[in-house]
Short mmCIF file of C-alpha atoms and ligand atoms in Angstrom, two decimals:
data_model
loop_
_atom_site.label_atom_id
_atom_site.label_comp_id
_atom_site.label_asym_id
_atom_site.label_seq_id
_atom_site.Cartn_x
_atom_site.Cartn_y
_atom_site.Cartn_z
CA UNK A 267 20.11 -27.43 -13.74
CA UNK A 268 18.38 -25.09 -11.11
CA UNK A 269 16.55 -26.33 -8.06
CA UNK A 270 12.73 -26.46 -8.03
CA UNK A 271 11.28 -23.56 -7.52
CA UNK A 272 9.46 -22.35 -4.65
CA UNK A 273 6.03 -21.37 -6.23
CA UNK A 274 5.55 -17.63 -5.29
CA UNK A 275 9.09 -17.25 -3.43
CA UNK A 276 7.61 -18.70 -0.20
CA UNK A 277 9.75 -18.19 2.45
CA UNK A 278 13.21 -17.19 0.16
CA UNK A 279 15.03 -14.68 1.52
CA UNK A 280 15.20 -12.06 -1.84
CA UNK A 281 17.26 -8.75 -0.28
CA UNK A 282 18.51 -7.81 3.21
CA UNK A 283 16.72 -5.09 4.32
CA UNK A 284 17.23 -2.71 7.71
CA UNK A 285 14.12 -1.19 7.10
CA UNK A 286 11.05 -3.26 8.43
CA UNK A 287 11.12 -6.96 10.25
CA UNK A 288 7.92 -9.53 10.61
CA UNK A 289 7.88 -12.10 13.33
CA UNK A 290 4.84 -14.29 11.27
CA UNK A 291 4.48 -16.75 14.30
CA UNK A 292 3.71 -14.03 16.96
CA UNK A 293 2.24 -11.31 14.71
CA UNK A 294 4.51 -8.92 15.10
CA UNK A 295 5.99 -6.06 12.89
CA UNK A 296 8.97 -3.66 12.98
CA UNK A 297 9.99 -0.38 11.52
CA UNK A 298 13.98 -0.18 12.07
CA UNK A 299 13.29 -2.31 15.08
CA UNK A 300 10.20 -0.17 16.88
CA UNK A 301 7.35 -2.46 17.38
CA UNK A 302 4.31 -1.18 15.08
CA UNK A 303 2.31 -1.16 18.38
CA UNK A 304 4.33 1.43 19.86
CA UNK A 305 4.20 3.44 16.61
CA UNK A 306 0.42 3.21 15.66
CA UNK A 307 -1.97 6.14 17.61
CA UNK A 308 1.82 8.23 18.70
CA UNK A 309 4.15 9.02 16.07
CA UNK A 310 2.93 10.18 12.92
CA UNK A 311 3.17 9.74 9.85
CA UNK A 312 5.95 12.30 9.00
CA UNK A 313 7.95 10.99 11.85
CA UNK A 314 7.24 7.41 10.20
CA UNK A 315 8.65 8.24 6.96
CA UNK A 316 11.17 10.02 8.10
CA UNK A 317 12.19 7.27 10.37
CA UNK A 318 12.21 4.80 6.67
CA UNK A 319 14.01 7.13 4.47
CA UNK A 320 16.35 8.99 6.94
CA UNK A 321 17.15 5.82 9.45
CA UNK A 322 16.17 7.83 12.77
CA UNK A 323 13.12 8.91 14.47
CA UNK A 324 13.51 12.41 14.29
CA UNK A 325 14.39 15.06 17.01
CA UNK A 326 12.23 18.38 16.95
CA UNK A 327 14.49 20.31 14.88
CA UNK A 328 14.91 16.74 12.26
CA UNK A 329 10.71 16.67 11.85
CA UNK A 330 10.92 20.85 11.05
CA UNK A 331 13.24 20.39 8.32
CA UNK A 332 11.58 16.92 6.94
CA UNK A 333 7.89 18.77 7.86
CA UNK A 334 9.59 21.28 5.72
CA UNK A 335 10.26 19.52 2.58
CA UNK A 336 7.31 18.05 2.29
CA UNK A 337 5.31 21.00 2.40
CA UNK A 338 7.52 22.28 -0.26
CA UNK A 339 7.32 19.02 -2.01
CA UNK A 340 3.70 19.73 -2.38
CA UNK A 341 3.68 20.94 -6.01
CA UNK A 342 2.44 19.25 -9.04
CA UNK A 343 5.07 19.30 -11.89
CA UNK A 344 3.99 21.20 -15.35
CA UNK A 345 3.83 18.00 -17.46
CA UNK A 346 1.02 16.37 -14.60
CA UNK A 347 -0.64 19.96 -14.68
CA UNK A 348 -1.45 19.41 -18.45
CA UNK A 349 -2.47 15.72 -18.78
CA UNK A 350 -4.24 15.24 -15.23
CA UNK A 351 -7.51 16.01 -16.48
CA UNK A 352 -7.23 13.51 -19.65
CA UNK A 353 -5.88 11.04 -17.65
CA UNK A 354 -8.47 11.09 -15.05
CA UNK A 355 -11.06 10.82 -17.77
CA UNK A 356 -9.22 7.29 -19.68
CA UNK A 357 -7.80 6.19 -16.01
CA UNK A 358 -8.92 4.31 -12.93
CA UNK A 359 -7.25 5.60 -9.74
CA UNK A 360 -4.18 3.34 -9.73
CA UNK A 361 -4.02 3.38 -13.72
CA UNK A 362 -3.88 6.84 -13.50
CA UNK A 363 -1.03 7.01 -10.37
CA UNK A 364 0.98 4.98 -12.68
CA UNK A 365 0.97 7.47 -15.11
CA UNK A 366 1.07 10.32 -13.27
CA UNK A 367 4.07 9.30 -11.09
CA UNK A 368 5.64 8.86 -14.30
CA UNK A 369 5.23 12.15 -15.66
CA UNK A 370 5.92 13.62 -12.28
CA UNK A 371 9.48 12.07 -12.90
CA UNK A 372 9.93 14.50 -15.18
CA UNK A 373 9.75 17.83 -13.53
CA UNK A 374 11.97 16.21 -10.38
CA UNK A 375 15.29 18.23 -10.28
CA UNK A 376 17.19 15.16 -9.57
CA UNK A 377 15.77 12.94 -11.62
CA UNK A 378 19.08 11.92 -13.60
CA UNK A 379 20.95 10.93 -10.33
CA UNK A 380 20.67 8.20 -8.13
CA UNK A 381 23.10 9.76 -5.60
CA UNK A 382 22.03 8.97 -2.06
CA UNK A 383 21.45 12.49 -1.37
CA UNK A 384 19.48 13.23 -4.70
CA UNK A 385 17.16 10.39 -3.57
CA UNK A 386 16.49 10.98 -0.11
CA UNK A 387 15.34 14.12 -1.64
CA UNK A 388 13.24 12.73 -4.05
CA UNK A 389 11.80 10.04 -1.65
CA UNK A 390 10.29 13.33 0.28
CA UNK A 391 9.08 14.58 -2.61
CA UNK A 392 7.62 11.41 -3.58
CA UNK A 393 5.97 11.18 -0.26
CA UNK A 394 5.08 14.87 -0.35
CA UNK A 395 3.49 14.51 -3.90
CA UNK A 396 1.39 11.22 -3.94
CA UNK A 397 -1.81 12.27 -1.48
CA UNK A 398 -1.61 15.47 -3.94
CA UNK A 399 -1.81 13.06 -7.37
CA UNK A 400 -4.53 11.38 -5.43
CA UNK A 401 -6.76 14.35 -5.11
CA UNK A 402 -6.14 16.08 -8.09
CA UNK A 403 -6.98 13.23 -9.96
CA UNK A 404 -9.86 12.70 -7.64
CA UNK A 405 -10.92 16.71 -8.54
CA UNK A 406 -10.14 16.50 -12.66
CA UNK A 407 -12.90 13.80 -12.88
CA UNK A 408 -15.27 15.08 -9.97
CA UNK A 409 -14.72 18.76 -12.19
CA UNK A 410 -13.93 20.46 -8.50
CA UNK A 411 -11.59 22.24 -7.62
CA UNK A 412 -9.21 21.47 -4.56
CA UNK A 413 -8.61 22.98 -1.50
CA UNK A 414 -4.64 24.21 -1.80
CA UNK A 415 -2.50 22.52 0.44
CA UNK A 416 -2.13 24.15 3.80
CA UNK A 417 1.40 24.50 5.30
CA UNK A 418 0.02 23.94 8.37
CA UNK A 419 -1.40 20.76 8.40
CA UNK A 420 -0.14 17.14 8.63
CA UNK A 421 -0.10 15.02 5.56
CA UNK A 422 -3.23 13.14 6.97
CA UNK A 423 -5.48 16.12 7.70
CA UNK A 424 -4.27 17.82 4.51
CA UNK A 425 -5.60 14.91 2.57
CA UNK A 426 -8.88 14.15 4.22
CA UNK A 427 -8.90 17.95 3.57
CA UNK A 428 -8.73 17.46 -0.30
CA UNK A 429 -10.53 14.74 -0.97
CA UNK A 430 -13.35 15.46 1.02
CA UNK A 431 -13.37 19.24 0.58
CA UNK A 432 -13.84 19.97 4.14
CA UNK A 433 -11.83 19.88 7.31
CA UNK A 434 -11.57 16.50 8.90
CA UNK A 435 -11.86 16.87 12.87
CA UNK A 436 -8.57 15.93 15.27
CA UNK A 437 -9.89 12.46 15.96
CA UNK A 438 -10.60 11.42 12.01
CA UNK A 439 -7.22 12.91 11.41
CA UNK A 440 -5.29 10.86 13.96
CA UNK A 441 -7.21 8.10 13.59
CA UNK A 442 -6.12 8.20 9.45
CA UNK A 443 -2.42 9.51 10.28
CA UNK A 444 -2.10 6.16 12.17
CA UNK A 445 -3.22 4.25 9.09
CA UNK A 446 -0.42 5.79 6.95
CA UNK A 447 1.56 4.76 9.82
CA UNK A 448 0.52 1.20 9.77
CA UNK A 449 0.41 0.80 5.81
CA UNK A 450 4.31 2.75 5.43
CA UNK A 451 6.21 -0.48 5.30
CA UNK A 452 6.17 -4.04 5.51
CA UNK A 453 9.62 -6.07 4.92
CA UNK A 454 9.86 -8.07 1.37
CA UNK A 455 5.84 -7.32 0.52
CA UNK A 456 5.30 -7.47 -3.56
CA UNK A 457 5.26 -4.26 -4.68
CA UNK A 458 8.04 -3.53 -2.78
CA UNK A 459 10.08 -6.22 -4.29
CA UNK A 460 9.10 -4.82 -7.55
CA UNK A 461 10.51 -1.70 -6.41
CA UNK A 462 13.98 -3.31 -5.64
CA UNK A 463 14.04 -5.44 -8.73
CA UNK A 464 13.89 -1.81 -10.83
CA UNK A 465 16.12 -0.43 -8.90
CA UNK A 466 18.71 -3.25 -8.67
CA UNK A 467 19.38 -2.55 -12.35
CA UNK A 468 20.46 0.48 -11.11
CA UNK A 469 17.14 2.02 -12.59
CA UNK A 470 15.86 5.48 -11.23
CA UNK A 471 13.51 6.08 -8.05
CA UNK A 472 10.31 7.17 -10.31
CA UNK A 473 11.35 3.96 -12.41
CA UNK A 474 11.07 1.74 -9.07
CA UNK A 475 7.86 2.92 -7.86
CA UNK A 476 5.71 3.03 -11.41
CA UNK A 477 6.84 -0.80 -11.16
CA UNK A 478 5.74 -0.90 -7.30
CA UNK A 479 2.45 1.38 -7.99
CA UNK A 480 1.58 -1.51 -10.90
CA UNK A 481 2.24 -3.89 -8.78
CA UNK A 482 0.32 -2.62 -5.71
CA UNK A 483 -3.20 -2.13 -7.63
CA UNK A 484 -3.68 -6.19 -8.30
CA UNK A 485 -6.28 -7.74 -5.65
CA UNK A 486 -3.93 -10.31 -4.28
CA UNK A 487 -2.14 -6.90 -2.85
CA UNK A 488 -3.26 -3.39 -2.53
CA UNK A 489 -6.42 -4.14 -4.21
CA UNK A 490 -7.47 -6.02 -1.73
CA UNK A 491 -8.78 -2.94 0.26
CA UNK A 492 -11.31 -1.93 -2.30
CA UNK A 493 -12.86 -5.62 -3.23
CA UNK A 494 -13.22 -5.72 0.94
CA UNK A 495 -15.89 -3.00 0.67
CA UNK A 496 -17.52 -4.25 -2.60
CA UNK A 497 -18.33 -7.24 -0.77
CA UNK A 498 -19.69 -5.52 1.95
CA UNK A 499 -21.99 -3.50 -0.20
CA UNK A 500 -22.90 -6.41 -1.99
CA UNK A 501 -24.03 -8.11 1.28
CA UNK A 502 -27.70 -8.45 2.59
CA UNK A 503 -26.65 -7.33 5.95
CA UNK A 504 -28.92 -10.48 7.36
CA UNK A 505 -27.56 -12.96 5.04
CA UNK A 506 -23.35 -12.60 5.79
CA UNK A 507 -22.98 -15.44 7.50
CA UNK A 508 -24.38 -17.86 4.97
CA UNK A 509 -23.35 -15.97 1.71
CA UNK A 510 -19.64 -16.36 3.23
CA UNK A 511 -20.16 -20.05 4.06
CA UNK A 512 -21.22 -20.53 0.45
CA UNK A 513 -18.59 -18.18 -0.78
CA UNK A 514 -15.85 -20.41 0.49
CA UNK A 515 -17.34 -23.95 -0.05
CA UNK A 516 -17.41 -22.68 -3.66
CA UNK A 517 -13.65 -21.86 -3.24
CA UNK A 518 -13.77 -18.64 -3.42
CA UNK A 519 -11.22 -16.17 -1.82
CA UNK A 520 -12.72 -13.92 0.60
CA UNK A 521 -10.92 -10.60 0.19
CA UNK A 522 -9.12 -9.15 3.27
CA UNK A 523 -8.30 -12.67 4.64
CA UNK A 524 -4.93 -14.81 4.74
CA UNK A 525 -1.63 -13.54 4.57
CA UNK A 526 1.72 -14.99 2.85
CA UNK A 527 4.19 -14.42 6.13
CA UNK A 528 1.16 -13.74 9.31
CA UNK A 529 0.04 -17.33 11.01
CA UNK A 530 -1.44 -15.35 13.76
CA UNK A 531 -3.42 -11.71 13.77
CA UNK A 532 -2.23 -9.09 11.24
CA UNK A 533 -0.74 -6.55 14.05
CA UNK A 534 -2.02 -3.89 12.09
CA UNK A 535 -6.05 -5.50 11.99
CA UNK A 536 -5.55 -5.41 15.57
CA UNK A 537 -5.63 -1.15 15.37
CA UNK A 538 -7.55 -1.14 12.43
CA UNK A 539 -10.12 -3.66 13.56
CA UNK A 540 -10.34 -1.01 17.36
CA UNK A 541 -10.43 2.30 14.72
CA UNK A 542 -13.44 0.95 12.74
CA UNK A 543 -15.35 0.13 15.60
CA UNK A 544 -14.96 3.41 16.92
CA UNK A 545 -15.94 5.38 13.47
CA UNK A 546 -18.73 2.91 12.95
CA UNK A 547 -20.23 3.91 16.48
CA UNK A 548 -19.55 7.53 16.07
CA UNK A 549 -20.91 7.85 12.75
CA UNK A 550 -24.42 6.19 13.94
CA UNK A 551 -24.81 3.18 11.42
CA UNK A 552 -22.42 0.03 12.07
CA UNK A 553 -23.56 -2.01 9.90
CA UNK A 554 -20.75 -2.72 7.84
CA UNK A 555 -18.81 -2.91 10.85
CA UNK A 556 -21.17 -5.61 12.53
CA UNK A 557 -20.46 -7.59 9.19
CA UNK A 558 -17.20 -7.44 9.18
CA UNK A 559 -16.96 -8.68 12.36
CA UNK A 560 -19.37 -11.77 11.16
CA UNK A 561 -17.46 -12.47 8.48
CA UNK A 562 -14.53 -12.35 10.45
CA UNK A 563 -15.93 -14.95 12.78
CA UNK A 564 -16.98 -17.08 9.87
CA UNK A 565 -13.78 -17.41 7.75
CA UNK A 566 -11.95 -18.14 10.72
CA UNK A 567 -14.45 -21.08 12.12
CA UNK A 568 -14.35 -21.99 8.27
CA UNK A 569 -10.86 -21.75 7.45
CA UNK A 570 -9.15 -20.35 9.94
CA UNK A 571 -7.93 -17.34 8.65
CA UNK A 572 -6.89 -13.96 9.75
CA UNK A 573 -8.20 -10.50 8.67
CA UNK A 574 -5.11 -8.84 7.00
CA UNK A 575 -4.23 -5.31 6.83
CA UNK A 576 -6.90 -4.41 4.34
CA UNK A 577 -10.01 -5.74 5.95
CA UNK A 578 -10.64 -3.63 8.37
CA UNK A 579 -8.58 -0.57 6.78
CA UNK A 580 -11.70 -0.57 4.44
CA UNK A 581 -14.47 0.42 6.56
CA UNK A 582 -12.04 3.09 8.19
CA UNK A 583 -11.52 4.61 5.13
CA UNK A 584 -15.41 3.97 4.39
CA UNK A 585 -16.01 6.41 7.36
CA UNK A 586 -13.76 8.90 6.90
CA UNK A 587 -15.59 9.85 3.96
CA UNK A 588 -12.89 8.45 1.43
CA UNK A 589 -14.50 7.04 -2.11
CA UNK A 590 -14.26 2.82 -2.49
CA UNK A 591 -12.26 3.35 -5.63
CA UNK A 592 -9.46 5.67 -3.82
CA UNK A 593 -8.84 2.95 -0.79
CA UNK A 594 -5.73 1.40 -3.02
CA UNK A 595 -4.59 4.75 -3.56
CA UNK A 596 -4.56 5.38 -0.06
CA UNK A 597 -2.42 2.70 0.60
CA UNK A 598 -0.18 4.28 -2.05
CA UNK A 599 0.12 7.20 -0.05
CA UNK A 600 1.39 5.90 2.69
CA UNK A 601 3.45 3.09 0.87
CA UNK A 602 5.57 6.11 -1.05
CA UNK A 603 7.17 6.27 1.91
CA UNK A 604 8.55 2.49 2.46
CA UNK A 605 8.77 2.08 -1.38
CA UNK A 606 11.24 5.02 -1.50
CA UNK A 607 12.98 4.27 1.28
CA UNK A 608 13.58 0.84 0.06
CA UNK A 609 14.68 2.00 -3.40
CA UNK A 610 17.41 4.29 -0.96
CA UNK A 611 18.72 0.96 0.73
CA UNK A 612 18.95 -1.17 -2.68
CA UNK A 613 21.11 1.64 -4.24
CA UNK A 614 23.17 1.98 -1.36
CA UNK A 615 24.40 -1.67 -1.34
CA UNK A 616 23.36 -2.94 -4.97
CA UNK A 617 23.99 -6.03 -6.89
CA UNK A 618 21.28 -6.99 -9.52
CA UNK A 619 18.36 -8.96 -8.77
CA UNK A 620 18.15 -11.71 -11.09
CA UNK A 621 16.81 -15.25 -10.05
CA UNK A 622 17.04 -18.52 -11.94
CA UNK A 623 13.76 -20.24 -13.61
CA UNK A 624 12.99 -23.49 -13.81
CA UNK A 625 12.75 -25.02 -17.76
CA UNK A 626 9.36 -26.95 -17.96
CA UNK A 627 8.93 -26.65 -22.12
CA UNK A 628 9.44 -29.26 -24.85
CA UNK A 629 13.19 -29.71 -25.97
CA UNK A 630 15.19 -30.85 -28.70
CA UNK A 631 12.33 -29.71 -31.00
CA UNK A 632 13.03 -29.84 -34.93
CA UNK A 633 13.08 -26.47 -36.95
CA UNK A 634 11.20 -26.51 -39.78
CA UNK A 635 10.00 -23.66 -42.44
CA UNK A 636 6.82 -21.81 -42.48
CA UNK A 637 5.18 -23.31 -45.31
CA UNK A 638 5.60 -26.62 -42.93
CA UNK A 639 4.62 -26.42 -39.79
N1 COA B 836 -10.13 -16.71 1.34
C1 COA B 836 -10.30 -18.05 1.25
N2 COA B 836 -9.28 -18.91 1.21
C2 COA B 836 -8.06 -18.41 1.30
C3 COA B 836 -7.80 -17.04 1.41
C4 COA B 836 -8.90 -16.19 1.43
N3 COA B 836 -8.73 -14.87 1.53
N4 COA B 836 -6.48 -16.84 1.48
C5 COA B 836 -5.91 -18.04 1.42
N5 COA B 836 -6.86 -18.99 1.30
C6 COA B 836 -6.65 -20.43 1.20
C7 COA B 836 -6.33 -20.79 -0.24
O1 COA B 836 -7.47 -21.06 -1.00
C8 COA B 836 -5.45 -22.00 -0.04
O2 COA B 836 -6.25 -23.08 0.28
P1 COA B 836 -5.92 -24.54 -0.27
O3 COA B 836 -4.58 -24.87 0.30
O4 COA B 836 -7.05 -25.35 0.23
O5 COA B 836 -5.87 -24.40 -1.76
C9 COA B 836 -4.65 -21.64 1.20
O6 COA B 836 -5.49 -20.78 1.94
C10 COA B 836 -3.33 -20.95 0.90
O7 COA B 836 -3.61 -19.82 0.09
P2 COA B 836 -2.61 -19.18 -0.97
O8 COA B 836 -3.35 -18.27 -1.86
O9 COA B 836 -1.80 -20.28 -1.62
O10 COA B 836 -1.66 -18.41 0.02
P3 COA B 836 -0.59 -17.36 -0.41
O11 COA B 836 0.40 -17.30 0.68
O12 COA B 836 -0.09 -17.61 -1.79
O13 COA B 836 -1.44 -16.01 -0.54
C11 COA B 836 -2.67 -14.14 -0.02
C12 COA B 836 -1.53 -15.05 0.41
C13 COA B 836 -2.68 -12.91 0.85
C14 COA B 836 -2.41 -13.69 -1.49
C15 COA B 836 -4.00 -14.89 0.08
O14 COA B 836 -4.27 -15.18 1.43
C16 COA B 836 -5.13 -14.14 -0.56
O15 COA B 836 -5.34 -14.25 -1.78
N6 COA B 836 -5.92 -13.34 0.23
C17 COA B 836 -6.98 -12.55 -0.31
C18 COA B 836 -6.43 -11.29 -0.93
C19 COA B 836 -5.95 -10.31 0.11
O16 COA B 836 -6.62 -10.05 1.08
N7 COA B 836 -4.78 -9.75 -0.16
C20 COA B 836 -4.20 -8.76 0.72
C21 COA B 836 -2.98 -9.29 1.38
S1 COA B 836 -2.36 -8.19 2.60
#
């Protein structure tokens, strides 16, 4: 007979991973052993991903090639070209990622082989493709066209590029390229797991992350980031305080608080929290700022919980001009490139993932026909 179960997988150790490490006590992260603080604000994004999917940070010449294949990786396969605009008209943003991702599959060159070198490739063009989905999905339903992609620019200013339509200045653009940074990985997370489960039955990459994408858009996850702001806006900017009070005594979740592995700060709140701040002043109205910072306050003295990664990630994304229903997507986008790498490290040392359950239905019940039950 199994053991009890630990409800939710609390604490059990489900893979061994070389990729990203959490110290929960003392709110601390690492990517392959760099503290997230020394990452956040000076190595971007590209560096990032490169540092998940290729195991180093890269040297000058390393970041030209990888730069390289992701600006070549930023092509939309025929099968998305034809369905993008139906899909975006039936689909919300991470239904329609789902979908997408899956018929992106199909154009990949390597899609049949799981050979390490055919998916490092594809993890690139993963990461290359997924701020691309987001905006052309985000132009089929707006009916606008997007800018192309510009060889020139990063990932992050290429997508603030897209999905706002114009040119995002250097500050916006670092201050989002260290968001991808801080969202790329993060050890044994749920969607990730999903991810490794796929690909532990020796499933393809595209397989892995459909299963991590569906797994990323539910509230208690990725989803999080978008119910943060629909709070917000839901607010009477006078009335936080109490409406969070009440909130909780009803027993309520407050989205953007708590945190499975964290008992301290979220190490990434601690940038995100500093980068809001600094949009909301620049931009000349802080007032979802100033709440967040009262509801902070509150659910601590109430609960005493933490802001997580997607509290404060929402009003950053608020004011950098990104629409409430593409924050999730967002995280996506810089996900792709922990996801992927992940997928890499599962098929490089497999066995398949397949835990035990614990029986709690009747037994020993007595089969009868149809016509007598
Ligand atoms: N608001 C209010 N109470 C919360 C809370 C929140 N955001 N998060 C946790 N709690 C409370 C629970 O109600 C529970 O209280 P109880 O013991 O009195 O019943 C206790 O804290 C433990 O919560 P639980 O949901 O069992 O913890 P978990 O480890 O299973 O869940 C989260 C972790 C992240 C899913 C959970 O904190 C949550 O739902 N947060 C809101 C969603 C969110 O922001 N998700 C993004 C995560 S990065």
């Amino acid at each position: 007979m199994a053991d009890k179960p630990t409800k939710g997988l609390a604490d059990v150790v489900a893979a061994s991973t070389a990729l990203s490490d959490i110290d929960g006590q003392a709110g601390r992260l690492f990517y392959r052993g760099y503290d997230i603080h020394d990452l956040a604000g000076r190595t971007t994004f590209e560096e990032t991903a490169h540092l998940l999917q290729c195991g180093t940070l890269p040297t000058r010449e390393q970041l030209a090639a990888y730069g390289a294949e992701l600006v070549q990786g930023r092509t939309l396969g025929a099968l998305v070209e034809a369905n993008v605009a139906e899909v975006a008209a039936k689909q919300a943003p991470m239904e329609a990622l789902r979908t997408l991702v899956s018929l992106a599959g199909a154009d990949d060159p390597d899609k049949d082989s799981n050979a390490p070198e055919a998916n490092r490739r594809k993890a690139a063009r993963l990461t290359a493709q997924q701020p691309l989905l987001v905006a052309r999905y985000h132009a089929a339903r707006t009916g606008t066209r997007i800018p192309e992609p510009d060889p020139a620019l990063s990932v992050a200013a290429n997508f603030l590029l897209q999905i706002t339509g114009r040119a995002a200045d250097t500050r916006a653009v670092e201050i989002f390229d260290a968001c991808l940074v801080l969202h790329a990985d993060h050890t044994m997370n749920a969607s990730t797991f999903a991810a490794r489960v796929c690909a532990a039955t020796l499933s393809d990459m595209h397989s892995a992350v459909v299963a991590a994408i569906g797994t990323l858009k539910g509230p208690l996850h990725g989803g999080a980031n978008e119910q943060v702001m629909r709070t917000l806006e839901a607010l009477d900017p006078s009335g936080v305080a109490q409406a969070v009070r009440d909130r909780l005594a009803a027993g309520e979740k407050i989205m953007g608080f708590g945190h499975r592995v964290y008992k301290t700060e979220d190490p990434r709140a601690t940038h995100l929290r500093k980068m809001s701040q600094e949009l909301a002043e620049a931009s000349g109205d802080d007032t979802y700022y100033r709440m967040s910072k009262e509801m902070e306050e509150v659910v601590f003295e109430t609960k005493g919980l933490y802001p997580n990664v997607d509290f404060y990630a929402a009003t950053v994304y608020h004011y950098l001009g990104i629409p409430t229903d593409l924050f999730t997507p967002v995280f996506s986008v810089s996900r792709m490139s922990g996801w992927t790498a992940h997928v890499i490290e599962q098929h490089a040392d497999n066995r398949l993932i397949r835990p035990d359950s614990e029986y709690i239905g009747e037994r020993d019940q007595k089969w009868k026909p149809i016509g007598e039950r």
